[in-house]
Amino acid sequence: MPYDDRLFTLLRGLDDKELRHIWVDCLKQCPEQKVFAQSSHEERVVWVSRVWRTEHGSFVRNVMRGEHEFPWKQILIDVADKLRPGLGWTPYTLNDAHSETELERVVLDLYDERLGEDWPQLTPEQQRQALHGRNPKSDKNWFSAAIGTVLPHDKSMAATLTLLTVYERRCWVASVQSQARGSSSCST
Protein backbone atom coordinates (compact mmCIF):
# COMPACT_ATOMS: atom_id res chain seq x y z
CA MET A 1 0.00 0.00 0.00
CA PRO A 2 2.65 2.64 0.76
CA TYR A 3 3.25 5.11 -2.07
CA ASP A 4 0.46 3.64 -4.19
CA ASP A 5 -2.84 4.37 -2.51
CA ARG A 6 -5.39 6.99 -3.49
CA LEU A 7 -4.10 9.56 -0.99
CA PHE A 8 -0.82 9.65 -2.91
CA THR A 9 -2.73 9.96 -6.18
CA LEU A 10 -4.73 12.92 -4.88
CA LEU A 11 -1.69 14.61 -3.31
CA ARG A 12 0.32 14.22 -6.53
CA GLY A 13 -2.47 16.10 -8.33
CA LEU A 14 -1.96 19.19 -6.14
CA ASP A 15 0.39 21.99 -7.11
CA ASP A 16 3.12 23.16 -4.71
CA LYS A 17 0.98 26.00 -3.33
CA GLU A 18 -1.84 23.59 -2.47
CA LEU A 19 0.57 21.10 -0.88
CA ARG A 20 2.05 23.94 1.18
CA HIS A 21 -1.45 24.95 2.28
CA ILE A 22 -2.16 21.44 3.58
CA TRP A 23 1.32 21.29 5.18
CA VAL A 24 1.07 24.66 6.94
CA ASP A 25 -2.61 25.49 7.43
CA CYS A 26 -4.08 22.03 7.95
CA LEU A 27 -1.26 19.91 9.39
CA LYS A 28 0.26 22.92 11.23
CA GLN A 29 3.82 22.21 10.07
CA CYS A 30 6.51 24.86 9.69
CA PRO A 31 6.89 25.87 6.02
CA GLU A 32 10.61 26.48 6.43
CA GLN A 33 11.39 22.92 7.49
CA LYS A 34 14.20 21.68 5.27
CA VAL A 35 12.40 18.45 4.59
CA PHE A 36 9.59 20.39 2.98
CA ALA A 37 10.95 23.71 1.78
CA GLN A 38 13.92 22.26 -0.11
CA SER A 39 12.16 19.20 -1.48
CA SER A 40 10.88 18.31 -4.93
CA HIS A 41 7.14 18.05 -5.53
CA GLU A 42 7.21 14.26 -5.13
CA GLU A 43 9.21 14.53 -1.90
CA ARG A 44 6.66 17.02 -0.57
CA VAL A 45 3.87 14.57 -1.37
CA VAL A 46 5.73 11.93 0.64
CA TRP A 47 6.23 14.29 3.61
CA VAL A 48 2.58 15.37 3.63
CA SER A 49 1.44 11.74 3.49
CA ARG A 50 3.79 10.75 6.30
CA VAL A 51 2.82 13.59 8.65
CA TRP A 52 -0.87 13.28 7.82
CA ARG A 53 -1.03 9.55 8.52
CA THR A 54 1.03 9.97 11.70
CA GLU A 55 -1.26 12.77 12.85
CA HIS A 56 -4.33 10.67 12.19
CA GLY A 57 -3.15 7.38 13.66
CA SER A 58 -2.67 6.57 17.32
CA PHE A 59 0.83 7.01 18.73
CA VAL A 60 1.14 3.42 19.94
CA ARG A 61 0.03 1.88 16.65
CA ASN A 62 2.14 4.31 14.64
CA VAL A 63 5.27 2.96 16.34
CA MET A 64 4.52 -0.48 14.90
CA ARG A 65 3.28 0.78 11.52
CA GLY A 66 5.36 1.96 8.59
CA GLU A 67 5.29 5.69 7.77
CA HIS A 68 2.69 5.40 5.01
CA GLU A 69 0.76 2.34 6.09
CA PHE A 70 -2.23 4.01 7.74
CA PRO A 71 -4.94 3.43 5.10
CA TRP A 72 -6.57 6.38 3.34
CA LYS A 73 -9.87 4.52 3.58
CA GLN A 74 -9.56 4.40 7.38
CA ILE A 75 -8.89 8.15 7.48
CA LEU A 76 -12.04 8.70 5.42
CA ILE A 77 -14.09 6.40 7.66
CA ASP A 78 -12.88 8.21 10.78
CA VAL A 79 -13.67 11.64 9.31
CA ALA A 80 -17.12 10.43 8.19
CA ASP A 81 -17.74 9.11 11.72
CA LYS A 82 -16.85 12.52 13.18
CA LEU A 83 -19.09 14.38 10.74
CA ARG A 84 -22.05 12.00 11.11
CA PRO A 85 -24.94 13.67 12.92
CA GLY A 86 -26.03 12.16 16.19
CA LEU A 87 -24.37 9.39 18.14
CA GLY A 88 -22.78 6.27 16.73
CA TRP A 89 -20.66 5.42 13.76
CA THR A 90 -21.21 5.28 10.03
CA PRO A 91 -21.73 1.78 8.60
CA TYR A 92 -18.36 1.82 6.80
CA THR A 93 -15.46 -0.45 7.70
CA LEU A 94 -12.00 -0.97 6.28
CA ASN A 95 -12.92 -4.34 4.79
CA ASP A 96 -16.33 -3.49 3.32
CA ALA A 97 -17.12 -3.23 -0.39
CA HIS A 98 -17.24 0.59 -0.43
CA SER A 99 -14.47 2.22 -2.44
CA GLU A 100 -12.35 5.12 -1.29
CA THR A 101 -13.96 7.35 -3.91
CA GLU A 102 -17.42 6.48 -2.54
CA LEU A 103 -16.24 7.40 0.96
CA GLU A 104 -14.75 10.66 -0.31
CA ARG A 105 -18.21 11.59 -1.61
CA VAL A 106 -19.78 10.53 1.71
CA VAL A 107 -17.37 12.77 3.64
CA LEU A 108 -18.12 15.76 1.41
CA ASP A 109 -21.87 15.14 1.64
CA LEU A 110 -21.74 14.84 5.44
CA TYR A 111 -19.71 18.05 5.63
CA ASP A 112 -22.20 19.85 3.40
CA GLU A 113 -25.03 18.51 5.53
CA ARG A 114 -23.35 19.73 8.74
CA LEU A 115 -22.92 23.22 7.31
CA GLY A 116 -26.45 22.94 5.98
CA GLU A 117 -28.68 25.94 6.15
CA ASP A 118 -25.94 28.28 7.37
CA TRP A 119 -23.91 28.05 4.14
CA PRO A 120 -25.95 30.55 2.08
CA GLN A 121 -25.72 33.12 4.89
CA LEU A 122 -21.92 32.99 4.99
CA THR A 123 -19.94 35.63 3.14
CA PRO A 124 -17.59 34.44 0.39
CA GLU A 125 -14.68 34.89 2.81
CA GLN A 126 -16.42 32.85 5.50
CA GLN A 127 -17.17 30.14 2.93
CA ARG A 128 -13.51 30.09 1.91
CA GLN A 129 -12.49 29.76 5.55
CA ALA A 130 -14.95 26.88 6.10
CA LEU A 131 -13.62 25.10 3.02
CA HIS A 132 -10.13 25.30 4.51
CA GLY A 133 -11.10 23.93 7.90
CA ARG A 134 -11.30 27.23 9.74
CA ASN A 135 -14.07 28.70 11.85
CA PRO A 136 -15.99 30.92 9.41
CA LYS A 137 -17.73 32.92 12.13
CA SER A 138 -16.49 34.57 15.27
CA ASP A 139 -19.03 32.50 17.20
CA LYS A 140 -17.03 29.35 18.00
CA ASN A 141 -20.14 27.61 19.30
CA TRP A 142 -21.74 27.86 15.86
CA PHE A 143 -18.85 26.07 14.20
CA SER A 144 -18.60 23.44 16.91
CA ALA A 145 -22.31 22.74 16.56
CA ALA A 146 -22.17 22.69 12.77
CA ILE A 147 -19.13 20.46 12.50
CA GLY A 148 -19.20 18.54 15.76
CA THR A 149 -15.61 19.51 16.50
CA VAL A 150 -13.45 22.58 15.99
CA LEU A 151 -11.50 21.75 12.85
CA PRO A 152 -8.30 23.63 13.62
CA HIS A 153 -7.80 21.17 16.47
CA ASP A 154 -8.39 18.20 14.17
CA LYS A 155 -5.57 18.52 11.67
CA SER A 156 -6.41 15.34 9.81
CA MET A 157 -10.05 16.33 9.34
CA ALA A 158 -9.07 19.79 8.10
CA ALA A 159 -6.54 18.27 5.67
CA THR A 160 -9.06 15.68 4.45
CA LEU A 161 -11.79 18.25 3.82
CA THR A 162 -9.34 20.61 2.11
CA LEU A 163 -7.96 17.92 -0.20
CA LEU A 164 -11.40 16.59 -1.13
CA THR A 165 -12.76 20.09 -1.70
CA VAL A 166 -9.87 20.97 -4.02
CA TYR A 167 -10.35 17.71 -5.90
CA GLU A 168 -14.13 18.20 -6.13
CA ARG A 169 -13.65 21.76 -7.42
CA ARG A 170 -11.23 20.50 -10.09
CA CYS A 171 -13.65 17.78 -11.15
CA TRP A 172 -16.43 20.33 -11.44
CA VAL A 173 -14.28 22.62 -13.59
CA ALA A 174 -13.17 19.67 -15.74
CA SER A 175 -16.81 18.61 -16.12
CA VAL A 176 -17.89 22.07 -17.26
CA GLN A 177 -14.97 22.26 -19.69
CA SER A 178 -15.57 18.77 -21.05
CA GLN A 179 -19.27 19.46 -21.55
CA ALA A 180 -18.30 22.49 -23.59
CA ARG A 181 -16.02 20.22 -25.68
CA GLY A 182 -18.44 17.29 -25.65
CA SER A 183 -16.09 14.83 -23.85
CA SER A 184 -15.99 13.06 -20.47
CA SER A 185 -15.01 14.65 -17.15
CA CYS A 186 -12.71 14.15 -14.13
CA SER A 187 -10.97 10.79 -13.71
CA THR A 188 -8.37 10.77 -10.94
PDB file of C-alpha atoms in Angstrom:
ATOM      1  CA  MET A   1       0.000   0.000   0.000  1.00  0.00           C
ATOM      2  CA  PRO A   2       2.655   2.645   0.765  1.00  0.00           C
ATOM      3  CA  TYR A   3       3.253   5.109  -2.072  1.00  0.00           C
ATOM      4  CA  ASP A   4       0.461   3.637  -4.186  1.00  0.00           C
ATOM      5  CA  ASP A   5      -2.841   4.373  -2.508  1.00  0.00           C
ATOM      6  CA  ARG A   6      -5.387   6.991  -3.487  1.00  0.00           C
ATOM      7  CA  LEU A   7      -4.100   9.556  -0.991  1.00  0.00           C
ATOM      8  CA  PHE A   8      -0.819   9.652  -2.906  1.00  0.00           C
ATOM      9  CA  THR A   9      -2.725   9.961  -6.183  1.00  0.00           C
ATOM     10  CA  LEU A  10      -4.730  12.922  -4.878  1.00  0.00           C
ATOM     11  CA  LEU A  11      -1.685  14.607  -3.313  1.00  0.00           C
ATOM     12  CA  ARG A  12       0.325  14.222  -6.526  1.00  0.00           C
ATOM     13  CA  GLY A  13      -2.466  16.101  -8.325  1.00  0.00           C
ATOM     14  CA  LEU A  14      -1.956  19.190  -6.141  1.00  0.00           C
ATOM     15  CA  ASP A  15       0.394  21.988  -7.108  1.00  0.00           C
ATOM     16  CA  ASP A  16       3.122  23.155  -4.708  1.00  0.00           C
ATOM     17  CA  LYS A  17       0.984  25.997  -3.335  1.00  0.00           C
ATOM     18  CA  GLU A  18      -1.842  23.587  -2.470  1.00  0.00           C
ATOM     19  CA  LEU A  19       0.573  21.101  -0.884  1.00  0.00           C
ATOM     20  CA  ARG A  20       2.050  23.939   1.175  1.00  0.00           C
ATOM     21  CA  HIS A  21      -1.455  24.947   2.282  1.00  0.00           C
ATOM     22  CA  ILE A  22      -2.157  21.443   3.584  1.00  0.00           C
ATOM     23  CA  TRP A  23       1.320  21.289   5.178  1.00  0.00           C
ATOM     24  CA  VAL A  24       1.072  24.662   6.944  1.00  0.00           C
ATOM     25  CA  ASP A  25      -2.611  25.494   7.427  1.00  0.00           C
ATOM     26  CA  CYS A  26      -4.077  22.029   7.954  1.00  0.00           C
ATOM     27  CA  LEU A  27      -1.259  19.909   9.386  1.00  0.00           C
ATOM     28  CA  LYS A  28       0.255  22.921  11.227  1.00  0.00           C
ATOM     29  CA  GLN A  29       3.816  22.213  10.074  1.00  0.00           C
ATOM     30  CA  CYS A  30       6.514  24.860   9.690  1.00  0.00           C
ATOM     31  CA  PRO A  31       6.886  25.871   6.022  1.00  0.00           C
ATOM     32  CA  GLU A  32      10.606  26.478   6.432  1.00  0.00           C
ATOM     33  CA  GLN A  33      11.393  22.917   7.495  1.00  0.00           C
ATOM     34  CA  LYS A  34      14.205  21.685   5.269  1.00  0.00           C
ATOM     35  CA  VAL A  35      12.398  18.447   4.588  1.00  0.00           C
ATOM     36  CA  PHE A  36       9.586  20.386   2.985  1.00  0.00           C
ATOM     37  CA  ALA A  37      10.952  23.710   1.775  1.00  0.00           C
ATOM     38  CA  GLN A  38      13.920  22.257  -0.111  1.00  0.00           C
ATOM     39  CA  SER A  39      12.161  19.198  -1.483  1.00  0.00           C
ATOM     40  CA  SER A  40      10.876  18.315  -4.929  1.00  0.00           C
ATOM     41  CA  HIS A  41       7.143  18.049  -5.530  1.00  0.00           C
ATOM     42  CA  GLU A  42       7.206  14.260  -5.133  1.00  0.00           C
ATOM     43  CA  GLU A  43       9.207  14.527  -1.898  1.00  0.00           C
ATOM     44  CA  ARG A  44       6.662  17.020  -0.571  1.00  0.00           C
ATOM     45  CA  VAL A  45       3.870  14.575  -1.373  1.00  0.00           C
ATOM     46  CA  VAL A  46       5.732  11.926   0.636  1.00  0.00           C
ATOM     47  CA  TRP A  47       6.227  14.293   3.605  1.00  0.00           C
ATOM     48  CA  VAL A  48       2.585  15.374   3.628  1.00  0.00           C
ATOM     49  CA  SER A  49       1.444  11.742   3.492  1.00  0.00           C
ATOM     50  CA  ARG A  50       3.793  10.754   6.299  1.00  0.00           C
ATOM     51  CA  VAL A  51       2.821  13.589   8.654  1.00  0.00           C
ATOM     52  CA  TRP A  52      -0.875  13.280   7.818  1.00  0.00           C
ATOM     53  CA  ARG A  53      -1.026   9.554   8.522  1.00  0.00           C
ATOM     54  CA  THR A  54       1.032   9.972  11.696  1.00  0.00           C
ATOM     55  CA  GLU A  55      -1.258  12.775  12.851  1.00  0.00           C
ATOM     56  CA  HIS A  56      -4.327  10.665  12.192  1.00  0.00           C
ATOM     57  CA  GLY A  57      -3.153   7.375  13.662  1.00  0.00           C
ATOM     58  CA  SER A  58      -2.672   6.571  17.316  1.00  0.00           C
ATOM     59  CA  PHE A  59       0.826   7.008  18.730  1.00  0.00           C
ATOM     60  CA  VAL A  60       1.138   3.417  19.945  1.00  0.00           C
ATOM     61  CA  ARG A  61       0.030   1.877  16.653  1.00  0.00           C
ATOM     62  CA  ASN A  62       2.143   4.312  14.636  1.00  0.00           C
ATOM     63  CA  VAL A  63       5.271   2.964  16.342  1.00  0.00           C
ATOM     64  CA  MET A  64       4.520  -0.483  14.896  1.00  0.00           C
ATOM     65  CA  ARG A  65       3.281   0.782  11.525  1.00  0.00           C
ATOM     66  CA  GLY A  66       5.356   1.957   8.592  1.00  0.00           C
ATOM     67  CA  GLU A  67       5.285   5.686   7.767  1.00  0.00           C
ATOM     68  CA  HIS A  68       2.694   5.403   5.008  1.00  0.00           C
ATOM     69  CA  GLU A  69       0.757   2.338   6.088  1.00  0.00           C
ATOM     70  CA  PHE A  70      -2.232   4.010   7.738  1.00  0.00           C
ATOM     71  CA  PRO A  71      -4.936   3.429   5.095  1.00  0.00           C
ATOM     72  CA  TRP A  72      -6.571   6.381   3.335  1.00  0.00           C
ATOM     73  CA  LYS A  73      -9.869   4.517   3.581  1.00  0.00           C
ATOM     74  CA  GLN A  74      -9.556   4.396   7.380  1.00  0.00           C
ATOM     75  CA  ILE A  75      -8.890   8.152   7.485  1.00  0.00           C
ATOM     76  CA  LEU A  76     -12.043   8.703   5.420  1.00  0.00           C
ATOM     77  CA  ILE A  77     -14.087   6.397   7.664  1.00  0.00           C
ATOM     78  CA  ASP A  78     -12.878   8.214  10.782  1.00  0.00           C
ATOM     79  CA  VAL A  79     -13.672  11.636   9.308  1.00  0.00           C
ATOM     80  CA  ALA A  80     -17.118  10.429   8.195  1.00  0.00           C
ATOM     81  CA  ASP A  81     -17.736   9.114  11.723  1.00  0.00           C
ATOM     82  CA  LYS A  82     -16.851  12.521  13.184  1.00  0.00           C
ATOM     83  CA  LEU A  83     -19.089  14.375  10.735  1.00  0.00           C
ATOM     84  CA  ARG A  84     -22.045  12.004  11.112  1.00  0.00           C
ATOM     85  CA  PRO A  85     -24.940  13.670  12.917  1.00  0.00           C
ATOM     86  CA  GLY A  86     -26.027  12.160  16.189  1.00  0.00           C
ATOM     87  CA  LEU A  87     -24.374   9.392  18.140  1.00  0.00           C
ATOM     88  CA  GLY A  88     -22.781   6.274  16.734  1.00  0.00           C
ATOM     89  CA  TRP A  89     -20.661   5.415  13.756  1.00  0.00           C
ATOM     90  CA  THR A  90     -21.213   5.282  10.034  1.00  0.00           C
ATOM     91  CA  PRO A  91     -21.730   1.778   8.602  1.00  0.00           C
ATOM     92  CA  TYR A  92     -18.360   1.820   6.803  1.00  0.00           C
ATOM     93  CA  THR A  93     -15.456  -0.451   7.699  1.00  0.00           C
ATOM     94  CA  LEU A  94     -12.004  -0.966   6.275  1.00  0.00           C
ATOM     95  CA  ASN A  95     -12.925  -4.338   4.786  1.00  0.00           C
ATOM     96  CA  ASP A  96     -16.329  -3.490   3.322  1.00  0.00           C
ATOM     97  CA  ALA A  97     -17.121  -3.227  -0.387  1.00  0.00           C
ATOM     98  CA  HIS A  98     -17.239   0.589  -0.432  1.00  0.00           C
ATOM     99  CA  SER A  99     -14.474   2.223  -2.437  1.00  0.00           C
ATOM    100  CA  GLU A 100     -12.352   5.123  -1.287  1.00  0.00           C
ATOM    101  CA  THR A 101     -13.958   7.354  -3.911  1.00  0.00           C
ATOM    102  CA  GLU A 102     -17.416   6.478  -2.539  1.00  0.00           C
ATOM    103  CA  LEU A 103     -16.243   7.399   0.958  1.00  0.00           C
ATOM    104  CA  GLU A 104     -14.748  10.662  -0.310  1.00  0.00           C
ATOM    105  CA  ARG A 105     -18.213  11.590  -1.606  1.00  0.00           C
ATOM    106  CA  VAL A 106     -19.783  10.529   1.711  1.00  0.00           C
ATOM    107  CA  VAL A 107     -17.366  12.773   3.637  1.00  0.00           C
ATOM    108  CA  LEU A 108     -18.124  15.761   1.412  1.00  0.00           C
ATOM    109  CA  ASP A 109     -21.870  15.137   1.642  1.00  0.00           C
ATOM    110  CA  LEU A 110     -21.738  14.844   5.443  1.00  0.00           C
ATOM    111  CA  TYR A 111     -19.707  18.047   5.634  1.00  0.00           C
ATOM    112  CA  ASP A 112     -22.195  19.846   3.396  1.00  0.00           C
ATOM    113  CA  GLU A 113     -25.034  18.511   5.534  1.00  0.00           C
ATOM    114  CA  ARG A 114     -23.352  19.730   8.742  1.00  0.00           C
ATOM    115  CA  LEU A 115     -22.918  23.223   7.313  1.00  0.00           C
ATOM    116  CA  GLY A 116     -26.454  22.945   5.983  1.00  0.00           C
ATOM    117  CA  GLU A 117     -28.684  25.944   6.152  1.00  0.00           C
ATOM    118  CA  ASP A 118     -25.938  28.276   7.369  1.00  0.00           C
ATOM    119  CA  TRP A 119     -23.909  28.052   4.144  1.00  0.00           C
ATOM    120  CA  PRO A 120     -25.954  30.547   2.078  1.00  0.00           C
ATOM    121  CA  GLN A 121     -25.724  33.115   4.888  1.00  0.00           C
ATOM    122  CA  LEU A 122     -21.916  32.985   4.990  1.00  0.00           C
ATOM    123  CA  THR A 123     -19.942  35.629   3.143  1.00  0.00           C
ATOM    124  CA  PRO A 124     -17.592  34.438   0.386  1.00  0.00           C
ATOM    125  CA  GLU A 125     -14.676  34.895   2.813  1.00  0.00           C
ATOM    126  CA  GLN A 126     -16.423  32.851   5.503  1.00  0.00           C
ATOM    127  CA  GLN A 127     -17.173  30.140   2.930  1.00  0.00           C
ATOM    128  CA  ARG A 128     -13.509  30.088   1.913  1.00  0.00           C
ATOM    129  CA  GLN A 129     -12.495  29.756   5.549  1.00  0.00           C
ATOM    130  CA  ALA A 130     -14.945  26.881   6.100  1.00  0.00           C
ATOM    131  CA  LEU A 131     -13.615  25.098   3.022  1.00  0.00           C
ATOM    132  CA  HIS A 132     -10.131  25.301   4.512  1.00  0.00           C
ATOM    133  CA  GLY A 133     -11.096  23.926   7.898  1.00  0.00           C
ATOM    134  CA  ARG A 134     -11.304  27.232   9.742  1.00  0.00           C
ATOM    135  CA  ASN A 135     -14.070  28.695  11.851  1.00  0.00           C
ATOM    136  CA  PRO A 136     -15.986  30.917   9.409  1.00  0.00           C
ATOM    137  CA  LYS A 137     -17.727  32.916  12.125  1.00  0.00           C
ATOM    138  CA  SER A 138     -16.487  34.572  15.268  1.00  0.00           C
ATOM    139  CA  ASP A 139     -19.030  32.502  17.201  1.00  0.00           C
ATOM    140  CA  LYS A 140     -17.034  29.354  17.996  1.00  0.00           C
ATOM    141  CA  ASN A 141     -20.136  27.612  19.301  1.00  0.00           C
ATOM    142  CA  TRP A 142     -21.739  27.859  15.861  1.00  0.00           C
ATOM    143  CA  PHE A 143     -18.855  26.067  14.199  1.00  0.00           C
ATOM    144  CA  SER A 144     -18.604  23.437  16.907  1.00  0.00           C
ATOM    145  CA  ALA A 145     -22.313  22.744  16.563  1.00  0.00           C
ATOM    146  CA  ALA A 146     -22.170  22.694  12.771  1.00  0.00           C
ATOM    147  CA  ILE A 147     -19.127  20.460  12.500  1.00  0.00           C
ATOM    148  CA  GLY A 148     -19.196  18.539  15.755  1.00  0.00           C
ATOM    149  CA  THR A 149     -15.610  19.512  16.496  1.00  0.00           C
ATOM    150  CA  VAL A 150     -13.451  22.579  15.993  1.00  0.00           C
ATOM    151  CA  LEU A 151     -11.502  21.747  12.849  1.00  0.00           C
ATOM    152  CA  PRO A 152      -8.296  23.626  13.618  1.00  0.00           C
ATOM    153  CA  HIS A 153      -7.803  21.167  16.469  1.00  0.00           C
ATOM    154  CA  ASP A 154      -8.390  18.199  14.170  1.00  0.00           C
ATOM    155  CA  LYS A 155      -5.566  18.522  11.675  1.00  0.00           C
ATOM    156  CA  SER A 156      -6.408  15.343   9.807  1.00  0.00           C
ATOM    157  CA  MET A 157     -10.048  16.330   9.336  1.00  0.00           C
ATOM    158  CA  ALA A 158      -9.071  19.786   8.097  1.00  0.00           C
ATOM    159  CA  ALA A 159      -6.539  18.273   5.673  1.00  0.00           C
ATOM    160  CA  THR A 160      -9.058  15.685   4.454  1.00  0.00           C
ATOM    161  CA  LEU A 161     -11.788  18.249   3.823  1.00  0.00           C
ATOM    162  CA  THR A 162      -9.340  20.614   2.114  1.00  0.00           C
ATOM    163  CA  LEU A 163      -7.959  17.923  -0.197  1.00  0.00           C
ATOM    164  CA  LEU A 164     -11.401  16.590  -1.126  1.00  0.00           C
ATOM    165  CA  THR A 165     -12.762  20.088  -1.698  1.00  0.00           C
ATOM    166  CA  VAL A 166      -9.873  20.973  -4.018  1.00  0.00           C
ATOM    167  CA  TYR A 167     -10.351  17.711  -5.899  1.00  0.00           C
ATOM    168  CA  GLU A 168     -14.133  18.202  -6.126  1.00  0.00           C
ATOM    169  CA  ARG A 169     -13.651  21.760  -7.417  1.00  0.00           C
ATOM    170  CA  ARG A 170     -11.228  20.502 -10.089  1.00  0.00           C
ATOM    171  CA  CYS A 171     -13.654  17.779 -11.146  1.00  0.00           C
ATOM    172  CA  TRP A 172     -16.432  20.328 -11.438  1.00  0.00           C
ATOM    173  CA  VAL A 173     -14.283  22.624 -13.595  1.00  0.00           C
ATOM    174  CA  ALA A 174     -13.172  19.670 -15.741  1.00  0.00           C
ATOM    175  CA  SER A 175     -16.814  18.611 -16.116  1.00  0.00           C
ATOM    176  CA  VAL A 176     -17.887  22.065 -17.255  1.00  0.00           C
ATOM    177  CA  GLN A 177     -14.969  22.262 -19.688  1.00  0.00           C
ATOM    178  CA  SER A 178     -15.570  18.770 -21.053  1.00  0.00           C
ATOM    179  CA  GLN A 179     -19.269  19.461 -21.545  1.00  0.00           C
ATOM    180  CA  ALA A 180     -18.302  22.488 -23.590  1.00  0.00           C
ATOM    181  CA  ARG A 181     -16.023  20.218 -25.675  1.00  0.00           C
ATOM    182  CA  GLY A 182     -18.444  17.286 -25.655  1.00  0.00           C
ATOM    183  CA  SER A 183     -16.085  14.834 -23.854  1.00  0.00           C
ATOM    184  CA  SER A 184     -15.986  13.061 -20.475  1.00  0.00           C
ATOM    185  CA  SER A 185     -15.011  14.648 -17.146  1.00  0.00           C
ATOM    186  CA  CYS A 186     -12.706  14.148 -14.134  1.00  0.00           C
ATOM    187  CA  SER A 187     -10.974  10.792 -13.709  1.00  0.00           C
ATOM    188  CA  THR A 188      -8.370  10.769 -10.936  1.00  0.00           C
TER     189      THR A 188
END
